[in-house]
Amino acid sequence: MRTFLHPQDLGDLQAALQEARAIKADRYAHANLGKNRTALLIFFNNSLRTRLSTQKAAMNLGMNVIVLDVNQGAWRLETERGVVMDGDKSEHLLEAVPVMGSYCDVIGVRTFARFESRDDDYSERILRQFIDHSGRPVFSMESATVHPLQAFADLITIEEHKRKARPKVVLTWAPHPKALPQAVPNSFAEWALAAGYDLTIAHPEGYELCEDFTRGAHITHDQDEALRGADFVYAKNWAAYSADHYGQVLSRDMSWTVSRDKMALTHDAAFMHCLPVRRGMIVTDDVIESPRSLVIPEAANREISATVVLKRMLQAL
Ligand code: AN0
Ligand code: CP
């Protein structure tokens, strides 16, 4: 595996989920695979779970790990080609990327959507520079449009907790004070559909996601209708995707907060969120603290999804 952005990169998804189960049963089973191999994890944006779980996964496989926070201590990087670099940026990404590649065997990159240009974000311009110029296998640790390590962990979690073969899974928008990327909902929808779940997406008008990720889902503006009979409720905020309002916050409608009353509409659904989550905005305290909340096991499964992905990349070196 040379790149990891989409479920197809894993090949047979059911086989990958089976492998995840095996890794979870013995996460140190491949502790020699990564001997003298180095994972470089590059963060352009903040992280708690991805940073820790991906380091842990690399250590499970016996790898060395280098973590770089690009905005803390490294030179400020120019990412546009053709600019006269007379400002505050000392180095160009086109030199920095191959240099970084020379010190490692695999590279993970966190680079959020910038919301400056939809075309730039949706072409994964920054991640592509790593893929094209690092000479190393590259995996997204949430890039502009996708968060595949999260979605893979979410599927592992659903498989562990589902009570029927094809559960009804609801991805619902919920309010948030700031503009957030579409990467998490894009990947969740893409992976849930790839797994064959019965997926409903609920959001206020204007929050339609890119169809490439949602084709095959039932889409509604009525959250209550979506929640009826749900087995899993996956809450997430995202900013608008439409060309006219790209990156904007169009609604802060607090009636979309996932509350105990909302969960009462479901089929005793489990509650999911990728974290970090704002209580009182996305979800109420009682729902996230309830026995049906899977947010902690979901985060724990990030170690498992990352172990499978790094294992596949090491095996293909
Ligand atoms: C990010 C997002 O919504 O994409 C990261 C989530 C994993 N969340 C925030 O920036 C709060
Ligand atoms: N869910 C997730 O990716 O969390 P972090 O932003 O803390 O890594």
XYZ file of C-alpha atoms and ligand atoms in Angstrom:
336
model
C 0.000 0.000 0.000
C 1.637 3.279 -1.165
C -1.129 5.718 -0.195
C -3.974 5.594 2.308
C -6.922 7.913 1.763
C -9.877 5.706 0.806
C -11.331 2.291 1.738
C -10.288 0.880 -1.666
C -6.642 1.433 -0.648
C -7.078 -1.494 1.762
C -8.431 -3.786 -0.953
C -11.070 -6.136 0.490
C -12.626 -4.138 3.352
C -14.028 -7.204 5.123
C -10.554 -8.765 5.080
C -9.129 -5.547 6.558
C -11.758 -5.601 9.329
C -10.874 -9.240 10.004
C -7.206 -8.245 10.206
C -8.161 -5.479 12.646
C -9.863 -8.070 14.884
C -6.716 -10.209 14.823
C -4.488 -7.211 15.625
C -6.779 -6.230 18.492
C -6.513 -9.757 19.916
C -2.688 -9.492 19.790
C -1.464 -6.024 18.914
C 2.216 -6.969 19.356
C 2.049 -9.973 17.001
C 4.136 -8.120 14.399
C 6.575 -6.419 16.782
C 9.590 -7.185 14.535
C 8.063 -6.058 11.241
C 9.112 -2.433 11.731
C 12.635 -3.013 13.078
C 14.951 -0.236 11.808
C 12.019 1.384 9.987
C 10.981 4.938 10.802
C 7.540 6.547 10.681
C 7.519 10.330 10.287
C 4.290 11.944 11.495
C 3.851 15.516 10.292
C 1.269 17.785 11.886
C 0.212 21.059 10.275
C -2.751 21.108 12.732
C -3.532 20.158 16.319
C -4.218 16.599 17.394
C -4.569 14.481 20.502
C -5.866 11.072 19.344
C -4.141 10.847 15.975
C -0.795 11.881 17.407
C -0.901 9.365 20.264
C -2.629 6.433 18.559
C -0.450 6.529 15.447
C 2.747 6.685 17.533
C 1.464 3.773 19.594
C 0.632 1.810 16.436
C 4.144 2.376 15.064
C 5.626 1.223 18.391
C 3.399 -1.906 18.314
C 5.147 -2.800 15.055
C 8.634 -2.106 16.421
C 9.126 1.091 14.401
C 10.975 4.232 15.354
C 8.818 7.356 15.296
C 9.605 11.000 14.588
C 6.858 13.558 15.154
C 7.089 17.027 13.644
C 4.784 19.914 14.470
C 5.455 22.014 11.420
C 4.192 25.200 13.037
C 6.273 24.826 16.197
C 10.001 25.023 15.646
C 10.282 24.170 11.933
C 10.755 26.887 9.314
C 7.527 28.414 8.094
C 6.686 26.698 4.833
C 5.528 28.219 1.575
C 3.116 25.884 -0.233
C 2.354 27.867 -3.430
C 4.643 27.532 -6.448
C 5.764 30.619 -8.338
C 5.782 33.077 -5.415
C 8.614 35.459 -4.611
C 9.400 34.363 -1.051
C 10.053 37.799 0.459
C 7.656 37.362 3.382
C 7.771 35.357 6.618
C 8.143 31.919 4.992
C 11.743 30.684 4.904
C 11.413 27.356 3.099
C 9.329 25.854 0.318
C 7.370 22.644 0.774
C 8.931 21.366 -2.468
C 12.355 21.209 -0.787
C 11.080 20.304 2.665
C 9.084 17.261 1.477
C 11.941 15.303 -0.163
C 14.219 16.225 2.758
C 11.649 14.809 5.205
C 11.294 11.721 3.014
C 15.035 11.086 3.238
C 14.836 10.465 7.001
C 12.009 7.905 7.096
C 10.239 4.944 5.501
C 6.587 6.018 5.757
C 4.980 9.438 6.232
C 1.687 10.411 7.878
C 0.372 13.934 7.278
C -2.263 15.981 9.084
C -3.255 18.948 6.957
C -6.788 20.303 7.386
C -8.882 22.005 4.728
C -7.924 25.678 4.613
C -11.280 26.878 3.243
C -9.466 29.327 0.949
C -10.301 27.459 -2.253
C -12.587 24.467 -2.641
C -10.560 23.271 -5.627
C -7.298 23.417 -3.656
C -8.814 21.543 -0.726
C -10.617 18.923 -2.817
C -7.524 18.231 -4.946
C -5.693 17.409 -1.651
C -2.976 19.746 -2.903
C -0.730 19.560 0.179
C -1.031 15.783 0.706
C -0.377 15.251 -3.034
C 2.915 17.130 -2.716
C 3.992 14.564 -0.130
C 2.778 11.675 -2.321
C 4.528 13.052 -5.406
C 7.782 14.343 -3.900
C 8.624 12.410 -0.705
C 9.448 9.087 -2.379
C 7.693 7.350 0.547
C 4.299 5.760 1.173
C 1.995 8.453 2.553
C -1.108 8.143 4.716
C -3.640 10.805 5.623
C -3.936 11.589 9.339
C -6.876 13.851 8.381
C -6.135 15.784 5.267
C -8.268 18.358 3.464
C -11.109 16.032 2.455
C -10.698 12.710 4.283
C -9.923 11.166 7.668
C -9.535 7.480 6.791
C -7.838 6.305 10.022
C -10.876 7.651 11.891
C -13.433 6.080 9.559
C -11.651 2.705 9.650
C -11.676 2.847 13.486
C -15.374 3.790 13.385
C -16.146 0.704 11.284
C -14.135 -1.521 13.628
C -16.235 -0.081 16.489
C -19.555 -0.596 14.703
C -18.605 -4.195 13.848
C -17.851 -4.832 17.543
C -21.151 -3.375 18.759
C -23.728 -4.056 16.044
C -26.752 -6.185 16.949
C -27.825 -6.939 13.391
C -25.946 -7.730 10.185
C -26.899 -4.481 8.394
C -27.432 -1.776 11.009
C -29.192 1.532 10.372
C -26.446 4.126 10.767
C -27.274 7.846 10.958
C -24.692 10.546 10.331
C -26.169 13.761 11.706
C -24.872 17.307 11.466
C -24.878 19.132 14.829
C -24.148 22.766 15.726
C -20.653 24.150 16.424
C -19.391 27.727 16.839
C -16.544 27.475 14.287
C -16.206 26.278 10.703
C -15.002 22.659 10.631
C -13.831 20.587 7.647
C -15.917 17.947 5.862
C -13.137 15.340 6.148
C -14.706 13.328 8.982
C -18.257 13.164 7.553
C -16.895 12.547 4.020
C -14.866 9.557 5.169
C -17.500 8.247 7.560
C -20.095 8.221 4.763
C -17.647 6.736 2.249
C -16.552 3.920 4.596
C -20.043 3.185 5.981
C -21.351 2.789 2.416
C -18.342 0.656 1.464
C -19.178 -1.586 4.438
C -22.751 -1.936 3.138
C -24.529 -0.277 6.084
C -27.975 1.315 5.728
C -26.751 4.946 5.912
C -28.907 8.022 6.450
C -27.347 11.494 6.485
C -29.272 14.314 8.183
C -28.324 17.985 7.947
C -29.946 21.415 7.642
C -30.430 22.841 4.149
C -27.200 24.091 2.609
C -24.994 21.438 4.235
C -25.006 18.927 1.364
C -21.708 17.011 1.280
C -19.738 16.184 -1.873
C -21.716 13.468 -3.677
C -18.597 11.437 -4.394
C -18.678 10.402 -0.734
C -22.429 10.097 -0.126
C -23.812 8.390 -3.256
C -26.109 5.590 -2.051
C -27.028 7.187 1.293
C -30.524 8.393 2.191
C -30.231 12.169 2.706
C -32.772 14.230 4.666
C -33.196 17.648 6.305
C -35.437 16.097 8.996
C -33.243 14.904 11.869
C -36.135 13.268 13.758
C -37.123 11.214 10.711
C -33.501 10.132 10.293
C -33.153 9.077 13.933
C -36.235 6.816 13.990
C -35.070 3.199 14.177
C -31.370 4.120 14.148
C -28.889 1.586 15.574
C -25.949 4.011 15.540
C -26.002 7.822 15.712
C -22.774 9.448 14.489
C -22.793 13.178 15.247
C -20.453 15.668 13.587
C -20.396 19.307 12.633
C -19.132 20.453 9.255
C -19.079 23.723 7.360
C -20.865 24.163 4.023
C -19.434 22.420 0.952
C -21.464 24.214 -1.745
C -19.495 26.383 -4.204
C -21.367 29.539 -3.109
C -20.880 29.061 0.646
C -17.776 26.866 0.828
C -16.332 26.820 4.347
C -19.094 28.948 5.869
C -21.177 28.372 9.001
C -24.775 28.640 7.751
C -26.605 27.436 10.858
C -26.133 27.237 14.600
C -29.570 25.658 15.110
C -29.407 24.187 18.625
C -32.435 21.982 17.937
C -29.919 19.713 16.113
C -27.929 19.013 19.324
C -28.054 15.270 20.066
C -29.992 15.095 23.331
C -31.694 12.388 25.370
C -35.017 13.231 23.642
C -33.390 12.785 20.231
C -31.842 9.448 21.242
C -35.287 8.310 22.477
C -36.399 8.291 18.825
C -33.812 5.638 17.962
C -33.685 1.868 18.298
C -31.664 2.232 21.553
C -28.865 3.508 19.344
C -25.238 3.753 20.296
C -23.817 7.303 20.179
C -20.603 7.974 18.270
C -18.345 10.986 17.668
C -14.722 11.151 16.516
C -13.754 13.628 19.296
C -12.821 16.302 20.204
C -16.437 17.180 20.932
C -18.054 20.307 22.361
C -20.577 19.270 24.986
C -23.784 21.290 25.010
C -23.341 22.068 21.294
C -22.936 18.713 19.484
C -24.209 16.460 22.288
C -25.591 16.770 25.799
C -23.659 15.518 28.853
C -26.169 12.750 29.584
C -25.941 11.264 26.080
C -22.142 11.283 25.868
C -21.873 9.869 29.404
C -24.544 7.210 28.881
C -23.710 3.482 28.663
C -24.686 3.676 24.958
C -21.883 6.165 24.224
C -19.015 4.607 22.217
C -16.745 7.649 22.053
C -13.994 6.136 24.215
C -13.871 2.660 22.567
C -13.989 4.442 19.215
C -10.911 6.502 20.108
C -9.173 3.377 21.455
C -9.732 1.677 18.096
C -7.651 4.381 16.435
C -4.605 2.433 17.635
C -5.962 -0.641 15.862
C -6.786 1.058 12.551
C -3.348 2.706 12.503
C -1.597 -0.581 13.310
C -3.316 -2.300 10.353
C -2.451 0.577 7.993
C 1.208 0.814 9.051
C 1.513 -2.979 8.885
C 0.210 -2.974 5.306
C 2.620 -0.187 4.353
C 5.597 -1.963 5.950
C 4.721 -5.211 4.178
C 4.748 -3.393 0.816
C 8.129 -1.650 1.306
C -11.402 18.640 13.468
C -12.444 18.414 12.375
O -13.624 18.629 12.607
O -12.069 18.005 11.264
C -10.709 17.339 13.842
C -11.585 16.191 14.148
C -10.854 14.908 14.247
N -12.042 19.167 14.654
C -11.755 20.355 15.155
O -10.976 21.090 14.591
C -12.432 20.743 16.429
N -10.432 12.115 16.160
C -9.230 12.705 15.955
O -8.615 12.581 14.895
O -8.777 13.417 17.018
P -7.486 14.348 17.049
O -7.810 15.573 16.220
O -7.296 14.665 18.499
O -6.336 13.611 16.463
